[in-house]
Amino acid sequence: MDYLFGNLGIAIVLFASTNVDDIFVLLGFFADRKFRTRQIVIGQYLGIAALCGASALASLISLVVPAAYIGLLGLVPIFLGLKTLRTLRQGSEAEDNPEDHEKASIGHGNIMAVATVTIANGGDNISIYTPLFATRTIDEIAIIAIVFALMTALWLSAAHFLVNHPTIGSPIRRYGHRIVPFVLVALGILILYEAGTIRLFWR
């Protein structure tokens, strides 16, 4: 029993400490009417699964991708942020067009956008998850994966609750989509900086 609770505690602390900033990113996605709840949920789970899968694979083959190259994923949120900012400057026609919302609800582009931003934001997590997985058995890794799935659901629920809260949800919905581009650009720059990726361009 101590073995089980020990792994549960490690998994909870590890997920919370490495994904705390995901809450703010999810708030932005939920506040953007072009993103459907289903798309955000699927995209977030795909992103987290990709991070865990890459970490597990790296632990098995004892190979860790240099952080500077993982940091190149930071270009993705910068691109998405600038693209969204350009749309806002061009006006709200696309946002208010019912056909665009219908296309967004059935397309896969938004799902991949959420997944890619999740991977980019958590790219440095691979270097943290890898040594942990390398020192755990298959059963322990399975327990950690289950906890990560439950914690992801908690993160999604918290962000969805805040956006739809009768009091604080209104300003988030009203201004959230306008803040998202700047959050994504800042996130991308932070990823590039912390991963040391900028040095790749100045060699």
mmCIF file of N, CA, C and O in Angstrom, residues 80-165:
data_model
loop_
_atom_site.group_PDB
_atom_site.id
_atom_site.type_symbol
_atom_site.label_atom_id
_atom_site.label_comp_id
_atom_site.label_asym_id
_atom_site.label_seq_id
_atom_site.Cartn_x
_atom_site.Cartn_y
_atom_site.Cartn_z
ATOM 1 N N LEU A 80 1.080 30.583 -33.916
ATOM 2 C CA LEU A 80 -0.355 30.597 -33.655
ATOM 3 C C LEU A 80 -0.794 31.928 -33.050
ATOM 4 O O LEU A 80 -1.859 32.455 -33.382
ATOM 5 N N GLY A 81 0.024 32.474 -32.157
ATOM 6 C CA GLY A 81 -0.303 33.746 -31.530
ATOM 7 C C GLY A 81 -0.337 34.883 -32.534
ATOM 8 O O GLY A 81 -1.257 35.705 -32.536
ATOM 9 N N LEU A 82 0.670 34.936 -33.420
ATOM 10 C CA LEU A 82 0.714 35.984 -34.432
ATOM 11 C C LEU A 82 -0.428 35.838 -35.430
ATOM 12 O O LEU A 82 -1.011 36.836 -35.877
ATOM 13 N N LYS A 83 -0.760 34.596 -35.760
ATOM 14 C CA LYS A 83 -1.869 34.358 -36.683
ATOM 15 C C LYS A 83 -3.187 34.824 -36.081
ATOM 16 O O LYS A 83 -4.011 35.461 -36.748
ATOM 17 N N THR A 84 -3.396 34.515 -34.789
ATOM 18 C CA THR A 84 -4.617 34.933 -34.106
ATOM 19 C C THR A 84 -4.678 36.449 -33.975
ATOM 20 O O THR A 84 -5.737 37.066 -34.144
ATOM 21 N N LEU A 85 -3.530 37.052 -33.677
ATOM 22 C CA LEU A 85 -3.474 38.510 -33.547
ATOM 23 C C LEU A 85 -3.810 39.190 -34.876
ATOM 24 O O LEU A 85 -4.515 40.201 -34.906
ATOM 25 N N ARG A 86 -3.341 38.602 -35.955
ATOM 26 C CA ARG A 86 -3.650 39.150 -37.282
ATOM 27 C C ARG A 86 -5.150 39.074 -37.564
ATOM 28 O O ARG A 86 -5.732 40.012 -38.107
ATOM 29 N N THR A 87 -5.765 37.964 -37.166
ATOM 30 C CA THR A 87 -7.208 37.806 -37.360
ATOM 31 C C THR A 87 -7.982 38.856 -36.563
ATOM 32 O O THR A 87 -8.963 39.438 -37.052
ATOM 33 N N LEU A 88 -7.546 39.108 -35.332
ATOM 34 C CA LEU A 88 -8.218 40.112 -34.495
ATOM 35 C C LEU A 88 -8.097 41.504 -35.098
ATOM 36 O O LEU A 88 -9.029 42.299 -35.043
ATOM 37 N N ARG A 89 -6.951 41.808 -35.676
ATOM 38 C CA ARG A 89 -6.749 43.130 -36.257
ATOM 39 C C ARG A 89 -7.578 43.315 -37.523
ATOM 40 O O ARG A 89 -7.969 44.440 -37.859
ATOM 41 N N GLN A 90 -7.824 42.230 -38.229
ATOM 42 C CA GLN A 90 -8.599 42.313 -39.467
ATOM 43 C C GLN A 90 -10.087 42.488 -39.207
ATOM 44 O O GLN A 90 -10.844 42.782 -40.108
ATOM 45 N N GLY A 91 -10.485 42.285 -37.951
ATOM 46 C CA GLY A 91 -11.891 42.470 -37.615
ATOM 47 C C GLY A 91 -12.495 41.205 -37.061
ATOM 48 O O GLY A 91 -11.841 40.167 -36.958
ATOM 49 N N SER A 92 -13.746 41.269 -36.716
ATOM 50 C CA SER A 92 -14.430 40.157 -36.059
ATOM 51 C C SER A 92 -15.342 39.390 -36.998
ATOM 52 O O SER A 92 -16.161 38.590 -36.564
ATOM 53 N N GLU A 93 -15.228 39.631 -38.331
ATOM 54 C CA GLU A 93 -16.115 38.945 -39.263
ATOM 55 C C GLU A 93 -15.989 37.440 -39.171
ATOM 56 O O GLU A 93 -16.976 36.705 -39.113
ATOM 57 N N ALA A 94 -14.748 36.977 -39.163
ATOM 58 C CA ALA A 94 -14.545 35.523 -39.124
ATOM 59 C C ALA A 94 -15.050 34.934 -37.829
ATOM 60 O O ALA A 94 -15.587 33.837 -37.787
ATOM 61 N N GLU A 95 -14.908 35.703 -36.733
ATOM 62 C CA GLU A 95 -15.336 35.197 -35.425
ATOM 63 C C GLU A 95 -16.849 35.102 -35.350
ATOM 64 O O GLU A 95 -17.403 34.223 -34.703
ATOM 65 N N ASP A 96 -17.550 36.049 -36.010
ATOM 66 C CA ASP A 96 -19.000 36.098 -35.917
ATOM 67 C C ASP A 96 -19.706 35.336 -37.025
ATOM 68 O O ASP A 96 -20.926 35.304 -37.079
ATOM 69 N N ASN A 97 -18.947 34.753 -37.948
ATOM 70 C CA ASN A 97 -19.533 34.015 -39.053
ATOM 71 C C ASN A 97 -19.924 32.621 -38.600
ATOM 72 O O ASN A 97 -19.058 31.822 -38.252
ATOM 73 N N PRO A 98 -21.213 32.256 -38.616
ATOM 74 C CA PRO A 98 -21.655 30.935 -38.160
ATOM 75 C C PRO A 98 -21.004 29.809 -38.932
ATOM 76 O O PRO A 98 -20.745 28.736 -38.388
ATOM 77 N N GLU A 99 -20.739 30.042 -40.249
ATOM 78 C CA GLU A 99 -20.142 28.983 -41.043
ATOM 79 C C GLU A 99 -18.744 28.657 -40.556
ATOM 80 O O GLU A 99 -18.326 27.504 -40.550
ATOM 81 N N ASP A 100 -17.999 29.697 -40.131
ATOM 82 C CA ASP A 100 -16.655 29.469 -39.612
ATOM 83 C C ASP A 100 -16.707 28.653 -38.335
ATOM 84 O O ASP A 100 -15.857 27.795 -38.093
ATOM 85 N N HIS A 101 -17.679 28.940 -37.473
ATOM 86 C CA HIS A 101 -17.812 28.188 -36.233
ATOM 87 C C HIS A 101 -18.162 26.739 -36.515
ATOM 88 O O HIS A 101 -17.706 25.830 -35.830
ATOM 89 N N GLU A 102 -18.989 26.533 -37.542
ATOM 90 C CA GLU A 102 -19.363 25.168 -37.895
ATOM 91 C C GLU A 102 -18.158 24.402 -38.415
ATOM 92 O O GLU A 102 -17.937 23.240 -38.075
ATOM 93 N N LYS A 103 -17.347 25.083 -39.248
ATOM 94 C CA LYS A 103 -16.140 24.441 -39.753
ATOM 95 C C LYS A 103 -15.182 24.118 -38.621
ATOM 96 O O LYS A 103 -14.534 23.074 -38.608
ATOM 97 N N ALA A 104 -15.084 25.034 -37.659
ATOM 98 C CA ALA A 104 -14.182 24.811 -36.525
ATOM 99 C C ALA A 104 -14.626 23.618 -35.710
ATOM 100 O O ALA A 104 -13.806 22.876 -35.172
ATOM 101 N N SER A 105 -15.954 23.430 -35.613
ATOM 102 C CA SER A 105 -16.467 22.368 -34.763
ATOM 103 C C SER A 105 -16.238 20.994 -35.350
ATOM 104 O O SER A 105 -16.247 20.003 -34.628
ATOM 105 N N ILE A 106 -16.049 20.912 -36.670
ATOM 106 C CA ILE A 106 -15.891 19.593 -37.276
ATOM 107 C C ILE A 106 -14.469 19.368 -37.793
ATOM 108 O O ILE A 106 -14.137 18.272 -38.224
ATOM 109 N N GLY A 107 -13.637 20.415 -37.792
ATOM 110 C CA GLY A 107 -12.283 20.282 -38.314
ATOM 111 C C GLY A 107 -11.327 19.719 -37.285
ATOM 112 O O GLY A 107 -11.607 19.656 -36.095
ATOM 113 N N HIS A 108 -10.141 19.301 -37.791
ATOM 114 C CA HIS A 108 -9.115 18.724 -36.922
ATOM 115 C C HIS A 108 -7.986 19.721 -36.645
ATOM 116 O O HIS A 108 -7.100 19.434 -35.849
ATOM 117 N N GLY A 109 -8.022 20.876 -37.335
ATOM 118 C CA GLY A 109 -6.957 21.847 -37.151
ATOM 119 C C GLY A 109 -6.862 22.363 -35.727
ATOM 120 O O GLY A 109 -5.757 22.514 -35.193
ATOM 121 N N ASN A 110 -7.999 22.622 -35.095
ATOM 122 C CA ASN A 110 -7.988 23.120 -33.720
ATOM 123 C C ASN A 110 -7.459 22.077 -32.748
ATOM 124 O O ASN A 110 -6.785 22.401 -31.769
ATOM 125 N N ILE A 111 -7.805 20.817 -32.995
ATOM 126 C CA ILE A 111 -7.302 19.737 -32.132
ATOM 127 C C ILE A 111 -5.789 19.690 -32.190
ATOM 128 O O ILE A 111 -5.109 19.620 -31.155
ATOM 129 N N MET A 112 -5.239 19.758 -33.406
ATOM 130 C CA MET A 112 -3.789 19.706 -33.554
ATOM 131 C C MET A 112 -3.133 20.960 -32.983
ATOM 132 O O MET A 112 -2.012 20.895 -32.469
ATOM 133 N N ALA A 113 -3.834 22.100 -33.066
ATOM 134 C CA ALA A 113 -3.286 23.331 -32.503
ATOM 135 C C ALA A 113 -3.128 23.199 -30.992
ATOM 136 O O ALA A 113 -2.086 23.553 -30.427
ATOM 137 N N VAL A 114 -4.163 22.691 -30.325
ATOM 138 C CA VAL A 114 -4.105 22.500 -28.873
ATOM 139 C C VAL A 114 -3.023 21.487 -28.510
ATOM 140 O O VAL A 114 -2.231 21.698 -27.586
ATOM 141 N N ALA A 115 -2.979 20.372 -29.256
ATOM 142 C CA ALA A 115 -1.985 19.333 -28.975
ATOM 143 C C ALA A 115 -0.566 19.861 -29.155
ATOM 144 O O ALA A 115 0.320 19.603 -28.329
ATOM 145 N N THR A 116 -0.359 20.619 -30.223
ATOM 146 C CA THR A 116 0.980 21.136 -30.510
ATOM 147 C C THR A 116 1.434 22.144 -29.464
ATOM 148 O O THR A 116 2.592 22.123 -29.035
ATOM 149 N N VAL A 117 0.525 23.015 -29.054
ATOM 150 C CA VAL A 117 0.868 23.995 -28.013
ATOM 151 C C VAL A 117 1.167 23.272 -26.698
ATOM 152 O O VAL A 117 2.099 23.638 -25.971
ATOM 153 N N THR A 118 0.400 22.222 -26.393
ATOM 154 C CA THR A 118 0.645 21.443 -25.176
ATOM 155 C C THR A 118 2.020 20.796 -25.215
ATOM 156 O O THR A 118 2.764 20.802 -24.221
ATOM 157 N N ILE A 119 2.376 20.240 -26.378
ATOM 158 C CA ILE A 119 3.689 19.601 -26.521
ATOM 159 C C ILE A 119 4.796 20.641 -26.421
ATOM 160 O O ILE A 119 5.812 20.425 -25.749
ATOM 161 N N ALA A 120 4.592 21.772 -27.091
ATOM 162 C CA ALA A 120 5.609 22.828 -27.053
ATOM 163 C C ALA A 120 5.807 23.357 -25.640
ATOM 164 O O ALA A 120 6.933 23.553 -25.179
ATOM 165 N N ASN A 121 4.692 23.577 -24.939
ATOM 166 C CA ASN A 121 4.754 24.103 -23.580
ATOM 167 C C ASN A 121 5.394 23.101 -22.619
ATOM 168 O O ASN A 121 6.015 23.488 -21.637
ATOM 169 N N GLY A 122 5.228 21.807 -22.915
ATOM 170 C CA GLY A 122 5.773 20.779 -22.030
ATOM 171 C C GLY A 122 6.970 20.053 -22.591
ATOM 172 O O GLY A 122 7.335 18.978 -22.116
ATOM 173 N N GLY A 123 7.584 20.657 -23.629
ATOM 174 C CA GLY A 123 8.725 20.000 -24.249
ATOM 175 C C GLY A 123 9.864 19.728 -23.277
ATOM 176 O O GLY A 123 10.524 18.682 -23.332
ATOM 177 N N ASP A 124 10.078 20.683 -22.358
ATOM 178 C CA ASP A 124 11.144 20.494 -21.387
ATOM 179 C C ASP A 124 10.784 19.436 -20.343
ATOM 180 O O ASP A 124 11.651 18.958 -19.609
ATOM 181 N N ASN A 125 9.508 19.059 -20.287
ATOM 182 C CA ASN A 125 9.102 18.027 -19.328
ATOM 183 C C ASN A 125 9.721 16.680 -19.654
ATOM 184 O O ASN A 125 9.875 15.824 -18.772
ATOM 185 N N ILE A 126 10.060 16.488 -20.923
ATOM 186 C CA ILE A 126 10.635 15.204 -21.336
ATOM 187 C C ILE A 126 11.907 14.914 -20.553
ATOM 188 O O ILE A 126 12.146 13.780 -20.129
ATOM 189 N N SER A 127 12.727 15.957 -20.343
ATOM 190 C CA SER A 127 13.982 15.759 -19.612
ATOM 191 C C SER A 127 13.740 15.442 -18.145
ATOM 192 O O SER A 127 14.617 14.912 -17.460
ATOM 193 N N ILE A 128 12.521 15.778 -17.652
ATOM 194 C CA ILE A 128 12.175 15.478 -16.258
ATOM 195 C C ILE A 128 11.524 14.105 -16.146
ATOM 196 O O ILE A 128 11.832 13.327 -15.248
ATOM 197 N N TYR A 129 10.619 13.812 -17.093
ATOM 198 C CA TYR A 129 9.914 12.530 -17.053
ATOM 199 C C TYR A 129 10.834 11.361 -17.374
ATOM 200 O O TYR A 129 10.676 10.271 -16.832
ATOM 201 N N THR A 130 11.790 11.582 -18.279
ATOM 202 C CA THR A 130 12.631 10.476 -18.756
ATOM 203 C C THR A 130 13.387 9.768 -17.636
ATOM 204 O O THR A 130 13.309 8.543 -17.518
ATOM 205 N N PRO A 131 14.147 10.480 -16.798
ATOM 206 C CA PRO A 131 14.863 9.763 -15.734
ATOM 207 C C PRO A 131 13.924 9.096 -14.736
ATOM 208 O O PRO A 131 14.257 8.054 -14.164
ATOM 209 N N LEU A 132 12.734 9.684 -14.524
ATOM 210 C CA LEU A 132 11.772 9.068 -13.623
ATOM 211 C C LEU A 132 11.292 7.736 -14.190
ATOM 212 O O LEU A 132 11.268 6.714 -13.496
ATOM 213 N N PHE A 133 10.914 7.743 -15.470
ATOM 214 C CA PHE A 133 10.441 6.516 -16.107
ATOM 215 C C PHE A 133 11.547 5.466 -16.184
ATOM 216 O O PHE A 133 11.285 4.263 -16.112
ATOM 217 N N ALA A 134 12.793 5.933 -16.348
ATOM 218 C CA ALA A 134 13.919 5.004 -16.479
ATOM 219 C C ALA A 134 14.161 4.226 -15.191
ATOM 220 O O ALA A 134 14.754 3.137 -15.219
ATOM 221 N N THR A 135 13.725 4.762 -14.068
ATOM 222 C CA THR A 135 13.954 4.101 -12.778
ATOM 223 C C THR A 135 12.690 3.435 -12.236
ATOM 224 O O THR A 135 12.651 3.057 -11.072
ATOM 225 N N ARG A 136 11.653 3.309 -13.081
ATOM 226 C CA ARG A 136 10.387 2.718 -12.651
ATOM 227 C C ARG A 136 10.078 1.465 -13.456
ATOM 228 O O ARG A 136 10.515 1.324 -14.598
ATOM 229 N N THR A 137 9.322 0.571 -12.851
ATOM 230 C CA THR A 137 8.877 -0.636 -13.541
ATOM 231 C C THR A 137 7.701 -0.295 -14.458
ATOM 232 O O THR A 137 7.148 0.812 -14.390
ATOM 233 N N ILE A 138 7.307 -1.256 -15.285
ATOM 234 C CA ILE A 138 6.171 -1.048 -16.185
ATOM 235 C C ILE A 138 4.906 -0.747 -15.386
ATOM 236 O O ILE A 138 4.109 0.126 -15.751
ATOM 237 N N ASP A 139 4.701 -1.460 -14.278
ATOM 238 C CA ASP A 139 3.516 -1.234 -13.444
ATOM 239 C C ASP A 139 3.513 0.176 -12.856
ATOM 240 O O ASP A 139 2.468 0.839 -12.788
ATOM 241 N N GLU A 140 4.668 0.630 -12.419
ATOM 242 C CA GLU A 140 4.762 1.973 -11.843
ATOM 243 C C GLU A 140 4.518 3.043 -12.897
ATOM 244 O O GLU A 140 3.843 4.051 -12.629
ATOM 245 N N ILE A 141 5.041 2.824 -14.102
ATOM 246 C CA ILE A 141 4.808 3.772 -15.186
ATOM 247 C C ILE A 141 3.321 3.818 -15.538
ATOM 248 O O ILE A 141 2.770 4.886 -15.826
ATOM 249 N N ALA A 142 2.658 2.657 -15.480
ATOM 250 C CA ALA A 142 1.222 2.612 -15.764
ATOM 251 C C ALA A 142 0.440 3.413 -14.729
ATOM 252 O O ALA A 142 -0.505 4.137 -15.074
ATOM 253 N N ILE A 143 0.847 3.308 -13.460
ATOM 254 C CA ILE A 143 0.183 4.074 -12.396
ATOM 255 C C ILE A 143 0.367 5.568 -12.635
ATOM 256 O O ILE A 143 -0.580 6.359 -12.519
ATOM 257 N N ILE A 144 1.582 5.960 -12.987
ATOM 258 C CA ILE A 144 1.868 7.368 -13.253
ATOM 259 C C ILE A 144 1.038 7.867 -14.434
ATOM 260 O O ILE A 144 0.497 8.975 -14.408
ATOM 261 N N ALA A 145 0.925 7.043 -15.472
ATOM 262 C CA ALA A 145 0.152 7.426 -16.661
ATOM 263 C C ALA A 145 -1.321 7.634 -16.309
ATOM 264 O O ALA A 145 -1.962 8.578 -16.795
ATOM 265 N N ILE A 146 -1.857 6.762 -15.456
ATOM 266 C CA ILE A 146 -3.263 6.893 -15.031
ATOM 267 C C ILE A 146 -3.466 8.181 -14.244
ATOM 268 O O ILE A 146 -4.442 8.913 -14.449
ATOM 269 N N VAL A 147 -2.528 8.474 -13.355
ATOM 270 C CA VAL A 147 -2.615 9.714 -12.568
ATOM 271 C C VAL A 147 -2.531 10.934 -13.489
ATOM 272 O O VAL A 147 -3.283 11.896 -13.327
ATOM 273 N N PHE A 148 -1.648 10.876 -14.473
ATOM 274 C CA PHE A 148 -1.522 11.983 -15.426
ATOM 275 C C PHE A 148 -2.837 12.199 -16.176
ATOM 276 O O PHE A 148 -3.239 13.336 -16.429
ATOM 277 N N ALA A 149 -3.503 11.100 -16.552
ATOM 278 C CA ALA A 149 -4.779 11.202 -17.262
ATOM 279 C C ALA A 149 -5.833 11.855 -16.374
ATOM 280 O O ALA A 149 -6.599 12.720 -16.828
ATOM 281 N N LEU A 150 -5.878 11.462 -15.105
ATOM 282 C CA LEU A 150 -6.841 12.040 -14.168
ATOM 283 C C LEU A 150 -6.525 13.500 -13.878
ATOM 284 O O LEU A 150 -7.434 14.341 -13.783
ATOM 285 N N MET A 151 -5.248 13.831 -13.747
ATOM 286 C CA MET A 151 -4.853 15.211 -13.491
ATOM 287 C C MET A 151 -5.137 16.095 -14.709
ATOM 288 O O MET A 151 -5.485 17.274 -14.561
ATOM 289 N N THR A 152 -4.994 15.540 -15.897
ATOM 290 C CA THR A 152 -5.337 16.290 -17.102
ATOM 291 C C THR A 152 -6.817 16.633 -17.112
ATOM 292 O O THR A 152 -7.214 17.751 -17.461
ATOM 293 N N ALA A 153 -7.650 15.658 -16.710
ATOM 294 C CA ALA A 153 -9.093 15.897 -16.609
ATOM 295 C C ALA A 153 -9.381 16.993 -15.584
ATOM 296 O O ALA A 153 -10.255 17.843 -15.792
ATOM 297 N N LEU A 154 -8.651 16.988 -14.480
ATOM 298 C CA LEU A 154 -8.821 18.008 -13.451
ATOM 299 C C LEU A 154 -8.442 19.384 -13.982
ATOM 300 O O LEU A 154 -9.145 20.371 -13.742
ATOM 301 N N TRP A 155 -7.344 19.463 -14.715
ATOM 302 C CA TRP A 155 -6.894 20.730 -15.307
ATOM 303 C C TRP A 155 -7.943 21.261 -16.280
ATOM 304 O O TRP A 155 -8.267 22.443 -16.272
ATOM 305 N N LEU A 156 -8.452 20.376 -17.130
ATOM 306 C CA LEU A 156 -9.466 20.772 -18.103
ATOM 307 C C LEU A 156 -10.743 21.237 -17.405
ATOM 308 O O LEU A 156 -11.337 22.252 -17.784
ATOM 309 N N SER A 157 -11.137 20.507 -16.383
ATOM 310 C CA SER A 157 -12.358 20.859 -15.645
ATOM 311 C C SER A 157 -12.216 22.204 -14.953
ATOM 312 O O SER A 157 -13.144 23.023 -14.945
ATOM 313 N N ALA A 158 -11.049 22.451 -14.362
ATOM 314 C CA ALA A 158 -10.815 23.717 -13.663
ATOM 315 C C ALA A 158 -10.875 24.891 -14.630
ATOM 316 O O ALA A 158 -11.509 25.915 -14.352
ATOM 317 N N ALA A 159 -10.215 24.746 -15.787
ATOM 318 C CA ALA A 159 -10.216 25.827 -16.769
ATOM 319 C C ALA A 159 -11.617 26.059 -17.327
ATOM 320 O O ALA A 159 -12.061 27.199 -17.473
ATOM 321 N N HIS A 160 -12.328 24.978 -17.612
ATOM 322 C CA HIS A 160 -13.696 25.095 -18.147
ATOM 323 C C HIS A 160 -14.616 25.743 -17.117
ATOM 324 O O HIS A 160 -15.464 26.581 -17.458
ATOM 325 N N PHE A 161 -14.447 25.363 -15.857
ATOM 326 C CA PHE A 161 -15.263 25.937 -14.779
ATOM 327 C C PHE A 161 -15.030 27.435 -14.649
ATOM 328 O O PHE A 161 -15.981 28.225 -14.521
ATOM 329 N N LEU A 162 -13.781 27.845 -14.677
ATOM 330 C CA LEU A 162 -13.458 29.260 -14.516
ATOM 331 C C LEU A 162 -14.011 30.095 -15.675
ATOM 332 O O LEU A 162 -14.546 31.189 -15.469
ATOM 333 N N VAL A 163 -13.881 29.571 -16.896
ATOM 334 C CA VAL A 163 -14.370 30.312 -18.058
ATOM 335 C C VAL A 163 -15.887 30.447 -18.031
ATOM 336 O O VAL A 163 -16.437 31.459 -18.467
ATOM 337 N N ASN A 164 -16.577 29.427 -17.514
ATOM 338 C CA ASN A 164 -18.040 29.434 -17.513
ATOM 339 C C ASN A 164 -18.648 29.850 -16.171
ATOM 340 O O ASN A 164 -19.864 29.761 -15.989
ATOM 341 N N HIS A 165 -17.803 30.312 -15.249
ATOM 342 C CA HIS A 165 -18.307 30.757 -13.956
ATOM 343 C C HIS A 165 -19.180 32.006 -14.162
ATOM 344 O O HIS A 165 -18.831 32.902 -14.942
#
